[in-house]
PDB file of C-alpha atoms in Angstrom:
ATOM      1  CA  MET O   1      97.990 101.838 121.775  1.00  0.00           C
ATOM      2  CA  ALA O   2     101.318 102.228 119.960  1.00  0.00           C
ATOM      3  CA  ILE O   3     102.546 105.377 118.293  1.00  0.00           C
ATOM      4  CA  ILE O   4     102.258 104.118 114.693  1.00  0.00           C
ATOM      5  CA  GLY O   5      99.377 102.275 113.056  1.00  0.00           C
ATOM      6  CA  LEU O   6     100.612  99.960 110.283  1.00  0.00           C
ATOM      7  CA  PHE O   7      97.792  98.740 108.025  1.00  0.00           C
ATOM      8  CA  TYR O   8      98.000  96.392 105.040  1.00  0.00           C
ATOM      9  CA  GLY O   9      96.045  94.267 102.619  1.00  0.00           C
ATOM     10  CA  THR O  10      97.430  91.044 101.205  1.00  0.00           C
ATOM     11  CA  ASP O  11      96.342  88.037  99.162  1.00  0.00           C
ATOM     12  CA  THR O  12      99.625  86.167  98.636  1.00  0.00           C
ATOM     13  CA  GLY O  13     101.222  87.068 101.959  1.00  0.00           C
ATOM     14  CA  ASN O  14     104.084  89.212 100.507  1.00  0.00           C
ATOM     15  CA  THR O  15     102.639  92.486 101.800  1.00  0.00           C
ATOM     16  CA  GLU O  16     101.981  90.901 105.184  1.00  0.00           C
ATOM     17  CA  THR O  17     105.596  89.685 105.336  1.00  0.00           C
ATOM     18  CA  VAL O  18     106.993  93.126 104.533  1.00  0.00           C
ATOM     19  CA  SER O  19     104.567  94.681 107.048  1.00  0.00           C
ATOM     20  CA  MET O  20     105.890  92.393 109.767  1.00  0.00           C
ATOM     21  CA  GLN O  21     109.463  93.237 108.765  1.00  0.00           C
ATOM     22  CA  ILE O  22     108.656  96.933 109.181  1.00  0.00           C
ATOM     23  CA  ARG O  23     106.995  96.297 112.566  1.00  0.00           C
ATOM     24  CA  ASP O  24     109.950  94.249 113.740  1.00  0.00           C
ATOM     25  CA  MET O  25     112.399  96.925 112.587  1.00  0.00           C
ATOM     26  CA  LEU O  26     110.513  99.675 114.435  1.00  0.00           C
ATOM     27  CA  GLY O  27     109.678  97.464 117.466  1.00  0.00           C
ATOM     28  CA  GLU O  28     106.358  96.011 118.475  1.00  0.00           C
ATOM     29  CA  GLU O  29     105.997  98.551 121.313  1.00  0.00           C
ATOM     30  CA  PHE O  30     105.862 101.396 118.716  1.00  0.00           C
ATOM     31  CA  VAL O  31     103.653  99.748 116.057  1.00  0.00           C
ATOM     32  CA  ASP O  32     100.158  98.273 116.014  1.00  0.00           C
ATOM     33  CA  LEU O  33      99.812  95.951 113.063  1.00  0.00           C
ATOM     34  CA  TYR O  34      96.448  95.546 111.278  1.00  0.00           C
ATOM     35  CA  ASN O  35      95.350  93.419 108.330  1.00  0.00           C
ATOM     36  CA  PHE O  36      92.579  95.211 106.432  1.00  0.00           C
ATOM     37  CA  GLY O  37      91.082  91.748 105.798  1.00  0.00           C
ATOM     38  CA  GLU O  38      90.194  91.712 109.528  1.00  0.00           C
ATOM     39  CA  HIS O  39      89.606  95.426 110.292  1.00  0.00           C
ATOM     40  CA  ASP O  40      87.673  98.268 108.773  1.00  0.00           C
ATOM     41  CA  ALA O  41      88.866 101.676 107.674  1.00  0.00           C
ATOM     42  CA  GLN O  42      87.770 103.311 110.962  1.00  0.00           C
ATOM     43  CA  ALA O  43      90.712 101.561 112.697  1.00  0.00           C
ATOM     44  CA  VAL O  44      93.060 104.218 111.297  1.00  0.00           C
ATOM     45  CA  ILE O  45      91.350 107.143 113.079  1.00  0.00           C
ATOM     46  CA  PRO O  46      93.171 107.018 116.481  1.00  0.00           C
ATOM     47  CA  TYR O  47      96.645 107.217 114.866  1.00  0.00           C
ATOM     48  CA  GLU O  48      98.487 110.359 114.028  1.00  0.00           C
ATOM     49  CA  TYR O  49     101.163 108.354 112.238  1.00  0.00           C
ATOM     50  CA  LEU O  50     100.204 105.700 109.690  1.00  0.00           C
ATOM     51  CA  ILE O  51     102.081 103.285 107.433  1.00  0.00           C
ATOM     52  CA  LEU O  52      99.903 101.746 104.761  1.00  0.00           C
ATOM     53  CA  GLY O  53     100.909  98.756 102.638  1.00  0.00           C
ATOM     54  CA  ALA O  54      99.220  97.669  99.423  1.00  0.00           C
ATOM     55  CA  PRO O  55     100.143  95.431  96.495  1.00  0.00           C
ATOM     56  CA  THR O  56      99.061  96.296  92.976  1.00  0.00           C
ATOM     57  CA  TRP O  57      97.340  93.452  91.149  1.00  0.00           C
ATOM     58  CA  TYR O  58      97.414  92.664  87.445  1.00  0.00           C
ATOM     59  CA  ASP O  59      96.759  95.724  85.253  1.00  0.00           C
ATOM     60  CA  GLY O  60      96.741  98.360  87.989  1.00  0.00           C
ATOM     61  CA  GLU O  61      94.046  96.934  90.252  1.00  0.00           C
ATOM     62  CA  LEU O  62      93.811  97.328  94.024  1.00  0.00           C
ATOM     63  CA  GLN O  63      94.159  94.249  96.164  1.00  0.00           C
ATOM     64  CA  SER O  64      90.737  92.897  97.291  1.00  0.00           C
ATOM     65  CA  ASP O  65      90.888  94.310 100.861  1.00  0.00           C
ATOM     66  CA  TRP O  66      91.905  97.741  99.551  1.00  0.00           C
ATOM     67  CA  GLU O  67      89.023  97.664  97.029  1.00  0.00           C
ATOM     68  CA  GLU O  68      86.683  97.742 100.004  1.00  0.00           C
ATOM     69  CA  ILE O  69      88.765 100.001 102.316  1.00  0.00           C
ATOM     70  CA  LEU O  70      89.713 102.797  99.952  1.00  0.00           C
ATOM     71  CA  PRO O  71      86.145 104.037  99.297  1.00  0.00           C
ATOM     72  CA  GLU O  72      85.641 104.123 103.084  1.00  0.00           C
ATOM     73  CA  PHE O  73      88.706 106.464 103.335  1.00  0.00           C
ATOM     74  CA  GLU O  74      86.593 109.080 101.525  1.00  0.00           C
ATOM     75  CA  ASN O  75      84.648 109.427 104.816  1.00  0.00           C
ATOM     76  CA  ILE O  76      87.696 109.887 107.080  1.00  0.00           C
ATOM     77  CA  ASP O  77      89.332 113.221 107.847  1.00  0.00           C
ATOM     78  CA  PHE O  78      93.084 112.651 107.645  1.00  0.00           C
ATOM     79  CA  THR O  79      93.946 116.225 108.627  1.00  0.00           C
ATOM     80  CA  GLY O  80      96.860 116.298 111.049  1.00  0.00           C
ATOM     81  CA  LYS O  81      97.948 112.761 110.188  1.00  0.00           C
ATOM     82  CA  LYS O  82     101.254 111.835 108.565  1.00  0.00           C
ATOM     83  CA  ILE O  83     101.015 108.834 106.303  1.00  0.00           C
ATOM     84  CA  ALA O  84     103.755 106.754 104.623  1.00  0.00           C
ATOM     85  CA  ILE O  85     102.777 104.292 101.929  1.00  0.00           C
ATOM     86  CA  PHE O  86     104.608 101.280 100.676  1.00  0.00           C
ATOM     87  CA  GLY O  87     103.555  99.209  97.724  1.00  0.00           C
ATOM     88  CA  LEU O  88     104.426  95.872  96.154  1.00  0.00           C
ATOM     89  CA  GLY O  89     104.420  95.306  92.423  1.00  0.00           C
ATOM     90  CA  ASP O  90     105.971  93.435  89.536  1.00  0.00           C
ATOM     91  CA  GLN O  91     107.905  95.923  87.474  1.00  0.00           C
ATOM     92  CA  TRP O  92     108.670  93.503  84.629  1.00  0.00           C
ATOM     93  CA  GLY O  93     105.462  91.459  84.405  1.00  0.00           C
ATOM     94  CA  TYR O  94     103.149  94.449  84.994  1.00  0.00           C
ATOM     95  CA  GLY O  95     105.438  97.378  84.242  1.00  0.00           C
ATOM     96  CA  GLU O  96     102.639  99.512  82.797  1.00  0.00           C
ATOM     97  CA  TRP O  97     100.994  99.573  86.227  1.00  0.00           C
ATOM     98  CA  PHE O  98     103.942  99.231  88.615  1.00  0.00           C
ATOM     99  CA  CYS O  99     102.789  99.996  92.188  1.00  0.00           C
ATOM    100  CA  ASP O 100      99.753 101.951  91.019  1.00  0.00           C
ATOM    101  CA  ALA O 101      98.079 101.311  94.434  1.00  0.00           C
ATOM    102  CA  ILE O 102     100.491 103.843  96.055  1.00  0.00           C
ATOM    103  CA  GLY O 103      99.099 106.558  93.814  1.00  0.00           C
ATOM    104  CA  MET O 104      95.498 105.566  94.232  1.00  0.00           C
ATOM    105  CA  ILE O 105      95.752 105.531  98.034  1.00  0.00           C
ATOM    106  CA  GLY O 106      97.933 108.640  98.178  1.00  0.00           C
ATOM    107  CA  GLU O 107      95.453 110.632  96.117  1.00  0.00           C
ATOM    108  CA  VAL O 108      92.557 109.850  98.478  1.00  0.00           C
ATOM    109  CA  ILE O 109      94.684 110.454 101.611  1.00  0.00           C
ATOM    110  CA  GLU O 110      95.697 113.914 100.323  1.00  0.00           C
ATOM    111  CA  SER O 111      92.203 114.799  99.249  1.00  0.00           C
ATOM    112  CA  LYS O 112      91.056 114.118 102.794  1.00  0.00           C
ATOM    113  CA  GLY O 113      93.763 116.353 104.393  1.00  0.00           C
ATOM    114  CA  GLY O 114      96.500 113.838 105.101  1.00  0.00           C
ATOM    115  CA  GLU O 115     100.202 114.598 104.680  1.00  0.00           C
ATOM    116  CA  LEU O 116     102.141 112.050 102.724  1.00  0.00           C
ATOM    117  CA  VAL O 117     105.714 111.300 103.689  1.00  0.00           C
ATOM    118  CA  GLY O 118     108.231 108.728 102.597  1.00  0.00           C
ATOM    119  CA  PHE O 119     108.596 109.638  98.933  1.00  0.00           C
ATOM    120  CA  TRP O 120     111.053 107.312  97.242  1.00  0.00           C
ATOM    121  CA  SER O 121     113.521 107.494  94.330  1.00  0.00           C
ATOM    122  CA  LYS O 122     112.832 105.761  90.999  1.00  0.00           C
ATOM    123  CA  GLU O 123     116.481 104.800  90.744  1.00  0.00           C
ATOM    124  CA  GLY O 124     117.089 101.054  90.445  1.00  0.00           C
ATOM    125  CA  TYR O 125     113.701 100.248  88.924  1.00  0.00           C
ATOM    126  CA  ASP O 126     112.819  99.279  85.305  1.00  0.00           C
ATOM    127  CA  TYR O 127     109.123  99.839  84.596  1.00  0.00           C
ATOM    128  CA  GLU O 128     106.957 101.646  82.015  1.00  0.00           C
ATOM    129  CA  ASN O 129     104.427 103.646  84.051  1.00  0.00           C
ATOM    130  CA  SER O 130     103.074 104.055  87.576  1.00  0.00           C
ATOM    131  CA  LYS O 131     100.188 106.022  89.138  1.00  0.00           C
ATOM    132  CA  GLY O 132     102.454 105.957  92.197  1.00  0.00           C
ATOM    133  CA  GLU O 133     104.912 108.321  90.592  1.00  0.00           C
ATOM    134  CA  ARG O 134     104.738 112.089  91.100  1.00  0.00           C
ATOM    135  CA  ASP O 135     107.250 114.738  90.117  1.00  0.00           C
ATOM    136  CA  GLY O 136     109.881 112.130  89.264  1.00  0.00           C
ATOM    137  CA  VAL O 137     109.682 110.138  92.495  1.00  0.00           C
ATOM    138  CA  PHE O 138     107.396 107.476  93.954  1.00  0.00           C
ATOM    139  CA  MET O 139     104.766 108.590  96.474  1.00  0.00           C
ATOM    140  CA  GLY O 140     106.058 105.811  98.752  1.00  0.00           C
ATOM    141  CA  LEU O 141     108.425 102.873  98.986  1.00  0.00           C
ATOM    142  CA  THR O 142     108.127 100.483  96.057  1.00  0.00           C
ATOM    143  CA  ILE O 143     109.071  96.838  96.527  1.00  0.00           C
ATOM    144  CA  ASP O 144     109.270  94.117  93.869  1.00  0.00           C
ATOM    145  CA  GLU O 145     109.421  90.743  95.553  1.00  0.00           C
ATOM    146  CA  ASP O 146     108.989  88.997  92.220  1.00  0.00           C
ATOM    147  CA  ASN O 147     112.112  90.451  90.528  1.00  0.00           C
ATOM    148  CA  GLN O 148     114.221  92.151  93.223  1.00  0.00           C
ATOM    149  CA  PRO O 149     113.621  90.361  96.557  1.00  0.00           C
ATOM    150  CA  GLU O 150     117.315  90.810  97.388  1.00  0.00           C
ATOM    151  CA  MET O 151     116.727  94.610  97.483  1.00  0.00           C
ATOM    152  CA  THR O 152     113.816  94.601  99.958  1.00  0.00           C
ATOM    153  CA  GLN O 153     115.849  94.733 103.171  1.00  0.00           C
ATOM    154  CA  GLU O 154     118.232  97.366 101.803  1.00  0.00           C
ATOM    155  CA  ARG O 155     115.296  99.502 100.748  1.00  0.00           C
ATOM    156  CA  LEU O 156     113.562  99.084 104.101  1.00  0.00           C
ATOM    157  CA  ASN O 157     116.823  99.950 105.920  1.00  0.00           C
ATOM    158  CA  ALA O 158     116.888 103.302 104.102  1.00  0.00           C
ATOM    159  CA  TRP O 159     113.145 104.059 104.096  1.00  0.00           C
ATOM    160  CA  ILE O 160     112.426 103.402 107.798  1.00  0.00           C
ATOM    161  CA  PRO O 161     114.764 106.065 109.154  1.00  0.00           C
ATOM    162  CA  GLN O 162     113.519 108.444 106.453  1.00  0.00           C
ATOM    163  CA  ILE O 163     109.855 108.136 107.452  1.00  0.00           C
ATOM    164  CA  LEU O 164     110.694 108.334 111.156  1.00  0.00           C
ATOM    165  CA  GLN O 165     112.448 111.619 110.538  1.00  0.00           C
ATOM    166  CA  GLU O 166     109.536 112.904 108.430  1.00  0.00           C
ATOM    167  CA  PHE O 167     107.137 111.775 111.107  1.00  0.00           C
ATOM    168  CA  GLY O 168     109.246 113.750 113.614  1.00  0.00           C
ATOM    169  CA  LEU O 169     109.738 110.636 115.748  1.00  0.00           C
ATOM    170  CA  GLU O 170     112.837 109.317 117.497  1.00  0.00           C
ATOM    171  CA  VAL O 171     112.505 105.533 117.541  1.00  0.00           C
ATOM    172  CA  GLU O 172     115.511 103.278 117.767  1.00  0.00           C
ATOM    173  CA  THR O 173     115.246 100.803 114.848  1.00  0.00           C
ATOM    174  CA  GLU O 174     116.721  97.304 114.926  1.00  0.00           C
TER     175      GLU O 174
END
């Protein structure tokens, strides 16, 4: 088993692509990659360090795999776990609900004792509202592959070292 469990849900493949980028940046020897379309919520239990990826659909809806997984998180004790969340959204087409999934997932994680890391600046985004925002920052990395795909790698390059430091891990990133 690797050090970090990276779990995602995807319909279009964008979240899967970003998840694989993260895994490749951290190194396959440090990350076990799971698609929630093929695994249940219990798969997170062995990991002390988690990265969770979720797109937000339409008017603030969870992606279909996350609709099934998130209620199962209510039965998991996340105490002692550090969790980083990244979300994909469309800030211009669905700006009223930009990356809401981050907030929905983060709220459950914290209510079950988990420690969120990887908070992200709102700078460089143009949206109306987000459940993923708290105290003037996002509760995780926000990615907009629809309108700012050229920013994804730059954002990952900044976020990965940040979460590793907050996890307290020393992993050489590529």
